[in-house]
């Protein structure tokens, strides 16, 4: 299978790195093109993939074509490749807010189309991708696609009506987690801890907490209660967060992302 990438930015590089690391593709099976010569050369040197002369060339040769471009560039890229995409090509888009119907209209024809929303932790092999497809994508093709997308984290198929929720809960939320990490570290610095050490303590705690929830399958409320000893330090901190609307603020942030995605 030839896997084509249009756009070779951070997300595309994360995906390529994951595919190569997991052995689901070899360097010679991956094709790509990017707007700048520097990006093309950097990716070729790092991953050893084939760099072609333009987007249309990638589209013509790819069996699975991944559109790793920003939503504002989507229309221009589609115009360049729509006549080159074959009938049997599986097209995977990671453009936020672009629905399957919108993409089909841009191509001006029915194509095998998968819509995917990955996130930046894919860069370290811990991504989370929500995925949906149109009716032309067969189950076997979807299995192959999910294997590719699962090479840099977890990938789950969802109804398209939930893709905007995926943007809020995983696509955009790493930024919220980083803000939380920074705030945790700031609190430790205020208490006298060196900043570099504070970042390590905060990051490892968030990493371990997430892993604990995933591996035990316990409800996050139950895990929270396990930390909150009667009359202890943790319940004091929980009360402080509740007084300042912590949960409401997070829910409002997710809702803002969902609404923005719906209107892109």
Short mmCIF file of C-alpha atoms in Angstrom, two decimals:
data_model
loop_
_atom_site.label_atom_id
_atom_site.label_comp_id
_atom_site.label_asym_id
_atom_site.label_seq_id
_atom_site.Cartn_x
_atom_site.Cartn_y
_atom_site.Cartn_z
CA UNK A 1 0.00 0.00 0.00
CA UNK A 2 1.22 3.47 -0.91
CA UNK A 3 0.40 6.06 1.76
CA UNK A 4 0.43 9.67 0.61
CA UNK A 5 0.70 12.78 2.77
CA UNK A 6 -0.28 16.21 1.56
CA UNK A 7 1.17 18.51 4.16
CA UNK A 8 4.17 17.51 6.26
CA UNK A 9 3.68 19.56 9.41
CA UNK A 10 3.85 18.40 13.02
CA UNK A 11 0.77 16.19 12.85
CA UNK A 12 1.83 14.55 9.60
CA UNK A 13 5.30 13.91 11.03
CA UNK A 14 3.77 12.39 14.15
CA UNK A 15 1.65 10.08 12.00
CA UNK A 16 4.58 9.09 9.78
CA UNK A 17 6.80 8.45 12.80
CA UNK A 18 4.15 6.26 14.40
CA UNK A 19 3.54 4.23 11.26
CA UNK A 20 7.25 3.58 10.82
CA UNK A 21 7.84 2.80 14.50
CA UNK A 22 4.96 0.30 14.62
CA UNK A 23 5.99 -1.27 11.31
CA UNK A 24 2.65 -0.71 9.60
CA UNK A 25 4.48 0.98 6.72
CA UNK A 26 8.01 1.16 5.34
CA UNK A 27 9.68 4.44 4.31
CA UNK A 28 9.49 3.53 0.62
CA UNK A 29 5.73 3.06 0.95
CA UNK A 30 5.14 6.62 2.14
CA UNK A 31 4.91 9.55 -0.28
CA UNK A 32 4.64 13.21 0.57
CA UNK A 33 4.70 16.82 -0.47
CA UNK A 34 4.81 20.09 1.47
CA UNK A 35 4.71 23.72 0.47
CA UNK A 36 8.27 24.62 1.49
CA UNK A 37 11.52 23.07 0.31
CA UNK A 38 12.94 23.10 3.83
CA UNK A 39 10.04 21.05 5.21
CA UNK A 40 10.31 18.57 2.34
CA UNK A 41 14.03 18.07 2.88
CA UNK A 42 13.76 17.84 6.66
CA UNK A 43 11.10 15.12 6.45
CA UNK A 44 12.99 13.21 3.76
CA UNK A 45 16.19 13.23 5.84
CA UNK A 46 14.45 12.25 9.10
CA UNK A 47 12.10 9.55 7.83
CA UNK A 48 13.48 8.50 4.44
CA UNK A 49 10.11 8.79 2.68
CA UNK A 50 9.64 9.65 -0.99
CA UNK A 51 9.10 13.34 -1.72
CA UNK A 52 7.22 13.96 -4.98
CA UNK A 53 7.04 17.05 -7.18
CA UNK A 54 3.59 18.32 -6.14
CA UNK A 55 0.31 17.49 -4.41
CA UNK A 56 -1.29 16.06 -7.54
CA UNK A 57 1.56 13.58 -7.98
CA UNK A 58 1.06 12.31 -4.42
CA UNK A 59 -2.70 12.01 -4.96
CA UNK A 60 -2.25 10.06 -8.19
CA UNK A 61 -0.02 7.38 -6.63
CA UNK A 62 -1.47 7.01 -3.14
CA UNK A 63 -3.75 4.15 -2.18
CA UNK A 64 -4.46 5.95 1.09
CA UNK A 65 -4.19 9.74 0.86
CA UNK A 66 -3.92 11.74 4.09
CA UNK A 67 -4.83 15.41 3.84
CA UNK A 68 -2.79 16.88 6.69
CA UNK A 69 -3.57 20.52 5.91
CA UNK A 70 -5.25 23.27 7.89
CA UNK A 71 -8.94 23.98 7.18
CA UNK A 72 -8.18 27.33 5.55
CA UNK A 73 -5.94 25.60 2.98
CA UNK A 74 -8.44 22.84 2.24
CA UNK A 75 -10.19 24.38 -0.75
CA UNK A 76 -6.96 25.20 -2.57
CA UNK A 77 -5.51 21.73 -2.00
CA UNK A 78 -8.69 19.98 -3.18
CA UNK A 79 -8.63 21.99 -6.42
CA UNK A 80 -5.09 20.78 -7.03
CA UNK A 81 -5.77 17.08 -6.45
CA UNK A 82 -9.42 16.30 -7.20
CA UNK A 83 -8.77 15.16 -10.76
CA UNK A 84 -5.79 13.04 -9.69
CA UNK A 85 -7.56 11.05 -6.95
CA UNK A 86 -8.49 7.58 -8.21
CA UNK A 87 -11.85 5.93 -7.65
CA UNK A 88 -10.34 3.33 -5.31
CA UNK A 89 -8.22 5.78 -3.28
CA UNK A 90 -9.07 6.11 0.41
CA UNK A 91 -8.92 9.80 1.33
CA UNK A 92 -8.35 10.63 5.01
CA UNK A 93 -8.83 14.23 6.14
CA UNK A 94 -7.65 15.65 9.46
CA UNK A 95 -9.04 19.15 8.81
CA UNK A 96 -11.08 20.32 11.80
CA UNK A 97 -14.67 21.33 11.12
CA UNK A 98 -14.82 20.00 7.55
CA UNK A 99 -17.76 17.59 7.27
CA UNK A 100 -17.94 14.63 4.93
CA UNK A 101 -20.63 16.38 2.87
CA UNK A 102 -18.53 19.54 2.58
CA UNK A 103 -15.52 17.52 1.46
CA UNK A 104 -17.54 15.55 -1.09
CA UNK A 105 -18.86 18.84 -2.48
CA UNK A 106 -15.31 20.19 -2.73
CA UNK A 107 -14.21 17.12 -4.68
CA UNK A 108 -17.31 17.35 -6.87
CA UNK A 109 -17.74 13.60 -6.80
CA UNK A 110 -18.24 10.66 -4.47
CA UNK A 111 -14.98 9.33 -3.05
CA UNK A 112 -13.98 6.90 -0.31
CA UNK A 113 -13.66 9.37 2.52
CA UNK A 114 -12.58 9.12 6.16
CA UNK A 115 -12.70 12.09 8.52
CA UNK A 116 -10.21 12.00 11.40
CA UNK A 117 -9.48 14.28 14.35
CA UNK A 118 -6.10 13.41 15.93
CA UNK A 119 -4.31 15.43 18.60
CA UNK A 120 -0.75 16.58 19.29
CA UNK A 121 0.21 13.80 21.79
CA UNK A 122 0.47 11.72 18.61
CA UNK A 123 3.95 13.26 18.43
CA UNK A 124 5.02 10.93 21.26
CA UNK A 125 2.88 7.96 20.20
CA UNK A 126 0.08 8.75 22.65
CA UNK A 127 -2.46 10.40 20.37
CA UNK A 128 -6.23 10.07 20.47
CA UNK A 129 -8.14 10.11 17.19
CA UNK A 130 -11.87 10.19 16.54
CA UNK A 131 -12.74 8.71 13.14
CA UNK A 132 -15.82 8.48 10.91
CA UNK A 133 -16.39 7.44 7.29
CA UNK A 134 -18.80 7.76 4.40
CA UNK A 135 -20.82 4.89 2.97
CA UNK A 136 -18.29 4.06 0.25
CA UNK A 137 -15.61 2.95 2.73
CA UNK A 138 -15.85 -0.80 3.21
CA UNK A 139 -15.21 -2.54 6.53
CA UNK A 140 -11.89 -4.02 5.39
CA UNK A 141 -10.68 -0.62 4.21
CA UNK A 142 -11.71 0.89 7.52
CA UNK A 143 -9.78 -1.79 9.40
CA UNK A 144 -6.64 -0.90 7.43
CA UNK A 145 -7.23 2.78 8.07
CA UNK A 146 -7.70 2.23 11.82
CA UNK A 147 -4.46 0.24 11.93
CA UNK A 148 -2.63 3.20 10.40
CA UNK A 149 -4.29 5.71 12.74
CA UNK A 150 -3.73 3.47 15.76
CA UNK A 151 0.01 3.40 15.16
CA UNK A 152 0.46 6.71 16.99
CA UNK A 153 -2.02 6.28 19.84
CA UNK A 154 -5.61 5.13 20.09
CA UNK A 155 -8.24 5.56 17.36
CA UNK A 156 -11.96 5.00 17.77
CA UNK A 157 -14.75 5.19 15.23
CA UNK A 158 -17.58 7.57 16.18
CA UNK A 159 -20.71 8.85 14.41
CA UNK A 160 -19.96 12.02 12.48
CA UNK A 161 -22.41 13.95 14.68
CA UNK A 162 -19.87 13.49 17.53
CA UNK A 163 -16.82 14.77 15.65
CA UNK A 164 -17.24 18.30 17.01
CA UNK A 165 -17.32 16.80 20.51
CA UNK A 166 -14.08 14.96 19.66
CA UNK A 167 -12.53 18.34 18.83
CA UNK A 168 -13.45 19.61 22.29
CA UNK A 169 -12.59 16.58 24.41
CA UNK A 170 -9.34 15.53 22.71
CA UNK A 171 -8.42 17.63 19.67
CA UNK A 172 -8.13 20.98 21.47
CA UNK A 173 -7.90 19.86 25.09
CA UNK A 174 -4.13 19.19 25.23
CA UNK A 175 -3.83 22.99 25.45
CA UNK A 176 -6.05 22.94 28.56
CA UNK A 177 -3.93 20.17 30.08
CA UNK A 178 -0.76 22.17 29.45
CA UNK A 179 -2.35 25.19 31.13
CA UNK A 180 -3.24 22.99 34.12
CA UNK A 181 0.32 21.62 34.23
CA UNK A 182 1.74 25.13 34.15
CA UNK A 183 -0.61 26.22 36.94
CA UNK A 184 0.30 23.18 39.07
CA UNK A 185 3.98 23.97 38.63
CA UNK A 186 3.41 27.64 39.43
CA UNK A 187 1.77 26.60 42.70
CA UNK A 188 4.77 24.43 43.58
CA UNK A 189 7.18 27.25 42.67
CA UNK A 190 5.22 29.55 44.98
CA UNK A 191 5.80 26.98 47.72
CA UNK A 192 9.56 27.04 47.03
CA UNK A 193 10.19 24.22 44.54
CA UNK A 194 12.60 24.89 41.62
CA UNK A 195 10.61 25.37 38.40
CA UNK A 196 12.20 22.56 36.36
CA UNK A 197 11.51 20.11 39.16
CA UNK A 198 7.96 21.43 39.56
CA UNK A 199 7.27 20.76 35.86
CA UNK A 200 8.54 17.17 36.21
CA UNK A 201 6.39 16.52 39.28
CA UNK A 202 3.30 18.02 37.64
CA UNK A 203 3.75 16.23 34.31
CA UNK A 204 4.43 12.83 35.83
CA UNK A 205 1.40 13.19 38.09
CA UNK A 206 -0.92 13.97 35.17
CA UNK A 207 0.59 11.13 33.13
CA UNK A 208 0.25 8.66 35.98
CA UNK A 209 -3.29 9.76 36.84
CA UNK A 210 -4.47 9.27 33.27
CA UNK A 211 -2.80 5.87 33.06
CA UNK A 212 -4.37 4.84 36.39
CA UNK A 213 -7.85 5.66 35.10
CA UNK A 214 -7.34 3.92 31.74
CA UNK A 215 -5.80 0.76 33.19
CA UNK A 216 -8.16 0.31 36.16
CA UNK A 217 -11.32 1.36 34.34
CA UNK A 218 -12.43 3.15 37.49
CA UNK A 219 -14.65 6.23 37.34
CA UNK A 220 -12.60 9.42 37.78
CA UNK A 221 -14.83 10.41 40.70
CA UNK A 222 -13.95 7.17 42.48
CA UNK A 223 -10.24 7.76 41.91
CA UNK A 224 -10.61 11.32 43.16
CA UNK A 225 -12.29 10.04 46.32
CA UNK A 226 -9.38 7.63 46.89
CA UNK A 227 -7.04 10.63 47.24
CA UNK A 228 -9.37 12.69 49.43
CA UNK A 229 -8.70 11.57 53.01
CA UNK A 230 -11.14 12.93 55.63
CA UNK A 231 -9.90 16.27 56.87
CA UNK A 232 -6.82 16.04 54.63
CA UNK A 233 -4.95 18.32 52.27
CA UNK A 234 -6.55 17.06 49.05
CA UNK A 235 -10.17 17.80 49.99
CA UNK A 236 -9.07 21.34 50.88
CA UNK A 237 -7.69 21.74 47.38
CA UNK A 238 -10.81 20.19 45.81
CA UNK A 239 -12.98 22.67 47.72
CA UNK A 240 -10.83 25.56 46.47
CA UNK A 241 -11.27 24.38 42.87
CA UNK A 242 -15.03 23.93 43.29
CA UNK A 243 -15.40 27.43 44.78
CA UNK A 244 -13.70 28.88 41.73
CA UNK A 245 -15.79 26.96 39.19
CA UNK A 246 -13.08 24.57 37.99
CA UNK A 247 -15.40 21.97 36.46
CA UNK A 248 -17.70 24.58 34.97
CA UNK A 249 -14.73 26.40 33.41
CA UNK A 250 -13.48 23.18 31.78
CA UNK A 251 -16.94 22.30 30.47
CA UNK A 252 -17.34 25.83 29.10
CA UNK A 253 -13.97 25.56 27.33
CA UNK A 254 -14.96 22.27 25.69
CA UNK A 255 -18.31 23.76 24.68
CA UNK A 256 -16.54 26.75 23.11
CA UNK A 257 -14.36 24.40 21.03
CA UNK A 258 -17.40 22.37 19.93
CA UNK A 259 -19.28 25.50 18.83
CA UNK A 260 -16.27 26.83 16.93
CA UNK A 261 -15.85 23.48 15.16
CA UNK A 262 -19.54 23.43 14.25
CA UNK A 263 -19.23 26.84 12.60
CA UNK A 264 -15.94 26.47 10.74
#
